[in-house]
Coordinates of C-alpha atoms in Angstrom, one line a residue:
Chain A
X1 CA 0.0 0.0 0.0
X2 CA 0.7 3.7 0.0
X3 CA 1.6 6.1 2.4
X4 CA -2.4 7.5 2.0
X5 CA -3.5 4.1 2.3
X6 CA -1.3 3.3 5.5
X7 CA -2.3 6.5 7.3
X8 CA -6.2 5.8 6.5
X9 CA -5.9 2.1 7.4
X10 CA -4.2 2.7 10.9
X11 CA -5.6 6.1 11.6
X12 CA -2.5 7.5 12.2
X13 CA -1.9 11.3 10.3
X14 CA 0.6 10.8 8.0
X15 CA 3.0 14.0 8.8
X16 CA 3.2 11.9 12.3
X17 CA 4.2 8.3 9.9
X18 CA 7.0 10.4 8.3
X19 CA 8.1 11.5 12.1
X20 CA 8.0 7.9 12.9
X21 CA 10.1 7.2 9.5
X22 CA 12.3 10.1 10.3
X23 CA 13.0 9.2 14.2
X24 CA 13.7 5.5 13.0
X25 CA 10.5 3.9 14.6
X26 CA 9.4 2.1 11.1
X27 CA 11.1 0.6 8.7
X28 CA 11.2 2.3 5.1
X29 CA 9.4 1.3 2.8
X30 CA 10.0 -0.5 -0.8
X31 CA 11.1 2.6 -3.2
X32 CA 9.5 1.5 -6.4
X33 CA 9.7 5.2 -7.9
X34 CA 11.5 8.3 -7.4
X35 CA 9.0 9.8 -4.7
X36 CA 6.7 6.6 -3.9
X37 CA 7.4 3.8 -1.5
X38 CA 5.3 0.7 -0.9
X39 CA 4.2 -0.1 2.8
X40 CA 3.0 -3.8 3.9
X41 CA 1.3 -5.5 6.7
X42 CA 4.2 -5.5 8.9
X43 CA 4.0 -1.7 9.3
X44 CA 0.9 -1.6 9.7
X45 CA 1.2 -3.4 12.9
X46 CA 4.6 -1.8 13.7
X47 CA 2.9 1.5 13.3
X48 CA 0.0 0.1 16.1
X49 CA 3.1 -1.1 18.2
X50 CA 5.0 2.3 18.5
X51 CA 1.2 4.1 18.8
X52 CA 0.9 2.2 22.1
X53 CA 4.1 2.4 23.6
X54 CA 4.0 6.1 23.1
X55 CA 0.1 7.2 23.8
X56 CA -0.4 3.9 26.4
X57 CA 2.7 3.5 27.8
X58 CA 4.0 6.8 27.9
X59 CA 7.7 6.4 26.8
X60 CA 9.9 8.5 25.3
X61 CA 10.5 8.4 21.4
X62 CA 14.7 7.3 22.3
X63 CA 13.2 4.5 24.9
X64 CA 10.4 3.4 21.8
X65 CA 13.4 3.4 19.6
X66 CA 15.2 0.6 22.1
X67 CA 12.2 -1.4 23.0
X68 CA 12.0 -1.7 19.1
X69 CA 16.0 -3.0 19.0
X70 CA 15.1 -6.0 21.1
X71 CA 12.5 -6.8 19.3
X72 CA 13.5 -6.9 15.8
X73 CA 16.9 -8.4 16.9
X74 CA 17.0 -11.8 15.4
X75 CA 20.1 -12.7 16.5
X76 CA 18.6 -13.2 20.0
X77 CA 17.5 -16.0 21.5
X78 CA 13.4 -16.2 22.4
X79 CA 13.6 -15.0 26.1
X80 CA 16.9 -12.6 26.0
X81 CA 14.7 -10.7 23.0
X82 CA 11.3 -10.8 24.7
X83 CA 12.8 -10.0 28.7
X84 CA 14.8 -7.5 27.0
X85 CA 12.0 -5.6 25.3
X86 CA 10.1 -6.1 28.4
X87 CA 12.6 -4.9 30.8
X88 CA 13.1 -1.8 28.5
X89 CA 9.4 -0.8 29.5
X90 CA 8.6 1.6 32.5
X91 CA 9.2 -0.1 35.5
X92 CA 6.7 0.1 38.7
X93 CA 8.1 3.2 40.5
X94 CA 9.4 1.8 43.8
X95 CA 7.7 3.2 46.6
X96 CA 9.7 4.2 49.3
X97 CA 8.5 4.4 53.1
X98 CA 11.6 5.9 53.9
X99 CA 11.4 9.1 53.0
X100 CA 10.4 10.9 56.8
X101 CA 13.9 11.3 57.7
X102 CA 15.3 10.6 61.0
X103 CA 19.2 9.4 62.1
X104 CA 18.5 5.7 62.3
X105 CA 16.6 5.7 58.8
X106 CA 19.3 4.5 56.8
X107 CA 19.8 1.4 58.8
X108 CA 16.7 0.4 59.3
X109 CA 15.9 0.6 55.8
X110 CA 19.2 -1.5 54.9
X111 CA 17.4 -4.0 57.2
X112 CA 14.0 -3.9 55.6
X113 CA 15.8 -4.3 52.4
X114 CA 17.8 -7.4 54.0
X115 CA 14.5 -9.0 55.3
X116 CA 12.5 -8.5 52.2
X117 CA 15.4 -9.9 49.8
X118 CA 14.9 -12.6 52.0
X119 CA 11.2 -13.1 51.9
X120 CA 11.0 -13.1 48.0
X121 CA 14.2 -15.9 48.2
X122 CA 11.9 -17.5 50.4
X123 CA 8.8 -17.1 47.7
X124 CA 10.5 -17.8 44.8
X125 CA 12.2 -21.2 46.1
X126 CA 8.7 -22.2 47.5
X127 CA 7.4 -21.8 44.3
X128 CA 10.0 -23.4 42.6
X129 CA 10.5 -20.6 40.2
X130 CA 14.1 -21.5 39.0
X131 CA 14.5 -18.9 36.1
X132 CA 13.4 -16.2 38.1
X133 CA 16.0 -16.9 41.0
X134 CA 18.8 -17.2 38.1
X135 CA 18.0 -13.9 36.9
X136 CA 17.3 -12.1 40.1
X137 CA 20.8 -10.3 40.1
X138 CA 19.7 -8.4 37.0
X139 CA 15.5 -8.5 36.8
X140 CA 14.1 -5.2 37.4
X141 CA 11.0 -6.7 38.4
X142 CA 12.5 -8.9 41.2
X143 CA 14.0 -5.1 42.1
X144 CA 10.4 -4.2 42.2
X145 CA 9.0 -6.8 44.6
X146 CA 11.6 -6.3 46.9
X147 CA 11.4 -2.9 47.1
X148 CA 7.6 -3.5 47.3
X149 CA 7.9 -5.8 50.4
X150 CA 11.2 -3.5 51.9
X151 CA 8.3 -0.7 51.7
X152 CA 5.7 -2.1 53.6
X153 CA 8.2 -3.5 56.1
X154 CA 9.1 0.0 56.9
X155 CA 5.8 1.6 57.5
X156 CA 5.0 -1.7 59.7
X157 CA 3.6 -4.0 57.8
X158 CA 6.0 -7.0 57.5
X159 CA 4.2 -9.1 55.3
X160 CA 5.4 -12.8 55.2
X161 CA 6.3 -14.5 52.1
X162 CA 3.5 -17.7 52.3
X163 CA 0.9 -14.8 52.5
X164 CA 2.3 -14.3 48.7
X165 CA 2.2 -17.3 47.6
X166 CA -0.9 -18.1 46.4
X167 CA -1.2 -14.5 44.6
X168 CA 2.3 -15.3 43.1
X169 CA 0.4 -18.8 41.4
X170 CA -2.2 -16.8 40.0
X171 CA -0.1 -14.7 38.3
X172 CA 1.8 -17.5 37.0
X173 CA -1.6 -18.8 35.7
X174 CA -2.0 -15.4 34.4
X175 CA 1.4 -15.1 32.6
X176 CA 0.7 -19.1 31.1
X177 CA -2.6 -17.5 29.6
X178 CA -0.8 -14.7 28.1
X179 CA 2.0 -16.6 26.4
X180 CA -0.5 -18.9 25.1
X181 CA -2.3 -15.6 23.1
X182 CA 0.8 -14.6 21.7
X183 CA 1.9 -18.4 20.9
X184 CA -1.3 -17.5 18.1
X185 CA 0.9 -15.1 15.9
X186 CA 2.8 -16.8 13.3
X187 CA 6.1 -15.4 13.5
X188 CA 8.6 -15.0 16.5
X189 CA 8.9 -11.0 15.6
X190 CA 5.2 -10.8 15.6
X191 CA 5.1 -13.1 18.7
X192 CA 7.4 -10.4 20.8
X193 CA 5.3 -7.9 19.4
X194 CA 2.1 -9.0 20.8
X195 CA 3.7 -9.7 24.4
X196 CA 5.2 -6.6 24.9
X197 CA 1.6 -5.0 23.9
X198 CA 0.0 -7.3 26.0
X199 CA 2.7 -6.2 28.7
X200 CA 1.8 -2.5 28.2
X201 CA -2.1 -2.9 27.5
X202 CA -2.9 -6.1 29.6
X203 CA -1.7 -4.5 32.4
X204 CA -4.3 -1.7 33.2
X205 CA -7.2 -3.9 32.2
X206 CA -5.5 -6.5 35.1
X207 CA -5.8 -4.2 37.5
X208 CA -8.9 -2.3 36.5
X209 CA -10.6 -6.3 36.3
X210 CA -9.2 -6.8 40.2
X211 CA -10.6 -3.7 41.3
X212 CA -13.9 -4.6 40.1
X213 CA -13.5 -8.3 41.3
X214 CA -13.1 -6.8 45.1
X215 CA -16.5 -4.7 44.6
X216 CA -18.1 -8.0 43.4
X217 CA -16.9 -10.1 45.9
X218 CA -17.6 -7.8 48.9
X219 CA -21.5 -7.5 47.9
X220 CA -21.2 -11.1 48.0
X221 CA -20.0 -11.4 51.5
X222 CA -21.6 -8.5 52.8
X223 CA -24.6 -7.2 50.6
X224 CA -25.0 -4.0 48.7
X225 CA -25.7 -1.4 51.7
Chain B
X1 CA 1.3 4.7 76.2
X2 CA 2.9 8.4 75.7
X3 CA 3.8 10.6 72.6
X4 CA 7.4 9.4 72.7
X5 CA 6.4 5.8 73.0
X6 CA 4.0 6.1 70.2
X7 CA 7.2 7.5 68.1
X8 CA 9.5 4.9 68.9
X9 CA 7.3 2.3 68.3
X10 CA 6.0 3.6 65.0
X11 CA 9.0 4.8 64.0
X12 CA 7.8 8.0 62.9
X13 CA 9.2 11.3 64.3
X14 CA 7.6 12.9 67.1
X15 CA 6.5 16.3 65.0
X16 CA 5.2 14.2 62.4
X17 CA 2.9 12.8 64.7
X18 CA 2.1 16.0 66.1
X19 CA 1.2 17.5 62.4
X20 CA -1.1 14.4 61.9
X21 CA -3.1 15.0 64.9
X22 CA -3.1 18.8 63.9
X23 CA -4.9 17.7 60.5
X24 CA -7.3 15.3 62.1
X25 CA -5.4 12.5 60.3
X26 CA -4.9 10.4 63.8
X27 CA -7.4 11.0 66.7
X28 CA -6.3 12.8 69.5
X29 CA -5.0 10.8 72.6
X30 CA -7.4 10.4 76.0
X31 CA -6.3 13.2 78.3
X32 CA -4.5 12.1 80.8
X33 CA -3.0 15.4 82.5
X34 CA -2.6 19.3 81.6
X35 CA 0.1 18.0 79.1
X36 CA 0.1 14.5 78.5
X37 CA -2.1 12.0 76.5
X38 CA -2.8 8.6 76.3
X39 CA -2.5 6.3 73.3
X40 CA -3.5 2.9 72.7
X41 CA -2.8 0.2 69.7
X42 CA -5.6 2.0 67.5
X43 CA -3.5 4.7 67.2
X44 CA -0.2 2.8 66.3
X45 CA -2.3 1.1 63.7
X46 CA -3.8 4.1 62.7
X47 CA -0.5 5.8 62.0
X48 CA 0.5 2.9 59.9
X49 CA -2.2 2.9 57.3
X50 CA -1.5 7.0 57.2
X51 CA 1.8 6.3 56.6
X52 CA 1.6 3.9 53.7
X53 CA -1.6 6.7 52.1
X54 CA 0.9 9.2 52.0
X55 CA 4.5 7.4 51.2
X56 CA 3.3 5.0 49.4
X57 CA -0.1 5.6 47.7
X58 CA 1.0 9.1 47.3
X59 CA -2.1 10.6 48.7
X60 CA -2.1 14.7 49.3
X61 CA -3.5 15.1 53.7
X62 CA -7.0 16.2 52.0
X63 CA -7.2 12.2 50.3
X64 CA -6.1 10.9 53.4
X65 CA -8.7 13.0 55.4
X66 CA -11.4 11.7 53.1
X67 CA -10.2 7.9 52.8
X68 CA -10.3 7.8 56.8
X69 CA -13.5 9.1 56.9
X70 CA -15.3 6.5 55.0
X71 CA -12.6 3.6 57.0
X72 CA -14.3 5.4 60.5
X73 CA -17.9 5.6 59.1
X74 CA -19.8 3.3 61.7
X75 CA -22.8 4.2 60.1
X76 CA -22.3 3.4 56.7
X77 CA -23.0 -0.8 55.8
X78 CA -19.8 -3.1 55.0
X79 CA -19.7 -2.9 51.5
X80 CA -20.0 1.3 51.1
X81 CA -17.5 1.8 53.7
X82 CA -15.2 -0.3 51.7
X83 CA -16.2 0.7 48.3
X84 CA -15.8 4.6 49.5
X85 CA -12.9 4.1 50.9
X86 CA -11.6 2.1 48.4
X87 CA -12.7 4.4 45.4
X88 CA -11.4 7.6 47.3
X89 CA -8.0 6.1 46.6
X90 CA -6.3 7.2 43.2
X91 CA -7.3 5.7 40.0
X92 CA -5.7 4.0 37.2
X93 CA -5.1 6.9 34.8
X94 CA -7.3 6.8 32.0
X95 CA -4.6 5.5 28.9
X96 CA -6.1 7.6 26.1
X97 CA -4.9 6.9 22.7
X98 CA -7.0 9.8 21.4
X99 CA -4.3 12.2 21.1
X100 CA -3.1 12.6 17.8
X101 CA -6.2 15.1 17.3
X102 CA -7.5 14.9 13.4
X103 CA -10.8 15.7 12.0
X104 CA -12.7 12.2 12.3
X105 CA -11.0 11.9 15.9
X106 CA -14.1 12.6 18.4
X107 CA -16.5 10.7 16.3
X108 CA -14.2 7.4 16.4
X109 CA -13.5 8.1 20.3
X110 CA -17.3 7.6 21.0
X111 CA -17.4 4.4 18.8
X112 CA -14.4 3.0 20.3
X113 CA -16.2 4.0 23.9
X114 CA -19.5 2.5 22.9
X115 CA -18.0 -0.4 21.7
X116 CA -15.6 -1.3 24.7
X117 CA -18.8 -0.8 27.0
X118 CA -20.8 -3.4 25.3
X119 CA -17.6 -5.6 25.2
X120 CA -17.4 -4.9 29.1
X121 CA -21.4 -5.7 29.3
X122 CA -20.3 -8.8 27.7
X123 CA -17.8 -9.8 29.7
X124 CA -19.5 -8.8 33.6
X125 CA -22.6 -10.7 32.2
X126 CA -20.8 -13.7 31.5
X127 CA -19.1 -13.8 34.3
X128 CA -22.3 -13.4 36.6
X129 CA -20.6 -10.5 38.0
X130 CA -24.5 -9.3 38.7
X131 CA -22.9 -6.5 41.6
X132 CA -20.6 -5.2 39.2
X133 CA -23.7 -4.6 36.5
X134 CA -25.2 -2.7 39.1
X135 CA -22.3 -0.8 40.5
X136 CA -21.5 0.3 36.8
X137 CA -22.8 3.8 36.5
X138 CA -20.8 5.2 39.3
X139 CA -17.7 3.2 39.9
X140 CA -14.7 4.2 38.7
X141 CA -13.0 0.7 37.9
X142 CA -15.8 0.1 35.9
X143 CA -15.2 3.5 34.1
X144 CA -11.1 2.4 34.0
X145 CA -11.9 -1.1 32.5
X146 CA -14.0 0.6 29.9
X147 CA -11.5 3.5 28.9
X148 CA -8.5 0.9 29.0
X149 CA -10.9 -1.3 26.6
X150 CA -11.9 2.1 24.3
X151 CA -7.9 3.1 24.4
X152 CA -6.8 -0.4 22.9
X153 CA -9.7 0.1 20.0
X154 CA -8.6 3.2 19.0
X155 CA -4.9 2.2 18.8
X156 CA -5.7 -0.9 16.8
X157 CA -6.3 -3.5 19.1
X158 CA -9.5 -4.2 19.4
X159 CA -9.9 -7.5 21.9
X160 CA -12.9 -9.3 23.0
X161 CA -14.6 -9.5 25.9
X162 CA -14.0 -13.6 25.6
X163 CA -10.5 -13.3 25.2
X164 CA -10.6 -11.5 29.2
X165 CA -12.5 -13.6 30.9
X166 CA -10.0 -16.3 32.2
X167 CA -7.9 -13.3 33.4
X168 CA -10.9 -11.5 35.2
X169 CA -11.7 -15.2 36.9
X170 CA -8.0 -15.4 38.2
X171 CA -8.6 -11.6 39.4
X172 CA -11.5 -12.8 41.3
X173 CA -9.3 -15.5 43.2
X174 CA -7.3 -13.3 43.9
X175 CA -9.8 -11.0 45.2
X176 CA -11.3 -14.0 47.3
X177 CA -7.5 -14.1 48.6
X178 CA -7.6 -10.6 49.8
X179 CA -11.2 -11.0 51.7
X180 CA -9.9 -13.7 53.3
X181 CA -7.4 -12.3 54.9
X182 CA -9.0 -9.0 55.7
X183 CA -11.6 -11.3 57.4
X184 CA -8.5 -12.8 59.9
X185 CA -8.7 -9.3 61.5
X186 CA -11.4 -8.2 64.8
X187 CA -13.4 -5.7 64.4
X188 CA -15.2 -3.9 61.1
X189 CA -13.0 -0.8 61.4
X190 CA -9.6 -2.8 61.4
X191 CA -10.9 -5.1 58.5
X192 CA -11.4 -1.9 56.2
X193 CA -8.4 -0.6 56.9
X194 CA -6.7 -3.4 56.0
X195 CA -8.4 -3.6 52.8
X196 CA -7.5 -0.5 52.2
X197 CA -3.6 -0.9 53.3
X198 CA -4.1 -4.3 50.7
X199 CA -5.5 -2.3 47.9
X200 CA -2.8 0.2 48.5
X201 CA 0.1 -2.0 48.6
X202 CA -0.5 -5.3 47.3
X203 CA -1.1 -4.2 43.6
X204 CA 2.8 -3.0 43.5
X205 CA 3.6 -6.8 44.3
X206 CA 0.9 -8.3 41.9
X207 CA 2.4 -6.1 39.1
X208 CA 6.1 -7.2 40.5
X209 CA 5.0 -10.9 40.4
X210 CA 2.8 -11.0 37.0
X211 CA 6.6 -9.7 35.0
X212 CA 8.3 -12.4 37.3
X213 CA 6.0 -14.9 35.8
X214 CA 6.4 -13.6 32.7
X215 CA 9.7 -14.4 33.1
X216 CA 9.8 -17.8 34.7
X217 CA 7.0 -19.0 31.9
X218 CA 9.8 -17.5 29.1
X219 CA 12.2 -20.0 30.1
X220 CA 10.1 -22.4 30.7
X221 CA 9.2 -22.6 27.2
X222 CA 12.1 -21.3 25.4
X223 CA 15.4 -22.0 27.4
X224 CA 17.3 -19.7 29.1
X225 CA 19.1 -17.6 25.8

């Protein structure tokens, strides 16, 4: 197709597809004359792609530009290319209980940090999540959940790790459905492609979903008034 | 016990306390003599959940004030103390891929609304979530789901209701989780605020633990590289 036909089938304006051409976000497309290029199916999806990272997500048109490296680089394996997209997104900002300032604040928050690393060592082993301990020296998101759990051990809530647990299955069961959607895409670009949407996109609707499971589930218990 | 006691056992400095009691954030202790006051566990706990509304949900004092008054509202049954309390905190914000502002844009925002709340009447109805249908109009997860829905439309995405339903079941066990615990605690007052100290602080872990699983199911299927 042309560049008309692009910008009419993905609703995108097309001075913002040259911007995205320009700032190296989609690929070029065939030249077959002097001022004409030919656009296919890939970039109409690419196009959908880098419209979600930047209007959903929120990121920056350099950080779009690296997300996009891991995921067209074919030299990867499967899970370098797809936890390397993924750990490109924004991460969870870390909350931080520790912020009120006093002389022994430093130390105690070295030890909530201590305890929780050792509560999600605790989880993961339990749950016999072997990939996730290998990669804990460098996973953002095992950063998160510590931080997470350091957090709440500051402001006095120490939660234990079994308390976890069965939260931390239902996300696996969660993660198992989500792997299985993108397992429907034919090819392993377009596969990373759908999991770092889902990643972006899935997650809102997660959380908007639990929010509403919790309203249903305390009429349930306690009735509508 | 005393002021200083109540500082050392919370942690939190003794003129923080004092501002808190200033804004009505923390009751005032039982009068014990010209200058003293007494405090009791309620106030230790008390101090925790205001400490985690402000560090770590982020909440301005006014929020806090309101949040605390629906958690203390004897009056009000079970399920609207929660649900007030719980929809006083902040909200997902609303992803809005209608940015790129051309012509046609405002009439395609209303389709891709319309059509993401009849995918979301879909998806409560078969589910059975019959409190949910009813809570619709005025709650704002319901309003989040459905913008989240309408966002992935406009951008090119445009799922099925069917295609959510596993996850919103999983959300609901996890929900059924959450109530169970809260129910481990005495009275009605303690049990709110620990569903609000949950809603607050567990969804940084379930975010943390869905990218772990992520990870863990990546290797699982495709090897380490």
């Amino acid at each position: 197709m042309r560049l008309a036909e692009l910008g009419e089938r993905s609703g995108v304006p097309i001075a913002t597809i040259k911007y995205y051409l320009r700032e190296g976000l989609l690929a070029p497309g065939e030249r077959i004359g002097p001022r004409t290029s030919e656009y296919g199916e890939e970039h109409l999806r690419r196009l959908r792609l880098v419209r979600a990272l930047i209007h959903v997500g929120g990121l920056p048109v350099a950080k779009v530009r690296e997300v996009l490296g891991f995921v067209d680089d074919e030299s990867l394996g499967r899970t370098i290319r797809l936890g390397a997209a993924l750990w490109a997104l924004p991460q969870e900002p870390h909350p931080d209980g520790a912020s009120e300032g006093d002389a022994s604040q430093d130390a105690e928050a070295d030890d909530a940090h201590e305890a929780a690393l050792g509560e999600v060592d605790r989880l993961t082993a339990s749950l016999g999540w072997e990939a996730v301990r290998q990669l804990a020296p460098i996973s953002p998101s095992h950063a998160s959940l510590v931080a997470a759990m350091a957090a709440l051990r500051r402001i006095g809530y120490p939660w234990r790790s079994e308390l976890l647990a069965p939260h931390a299955e239902l996300m696996h069961q969660v993660a198992v459905l989500e792997f299985d959607f993108m397992e429907t895409f034919d090819s392993a670009t377009e596969q990373v492609e759908a999991a770092v949407a889902a990643a972006l996109l899935f997650e809102p609707m997660l959380r908007a979903l639990h929010r509403l499971a919790q309203e249903e589930e305390s009429v349930r218990r306690y009735g509508m008034s």
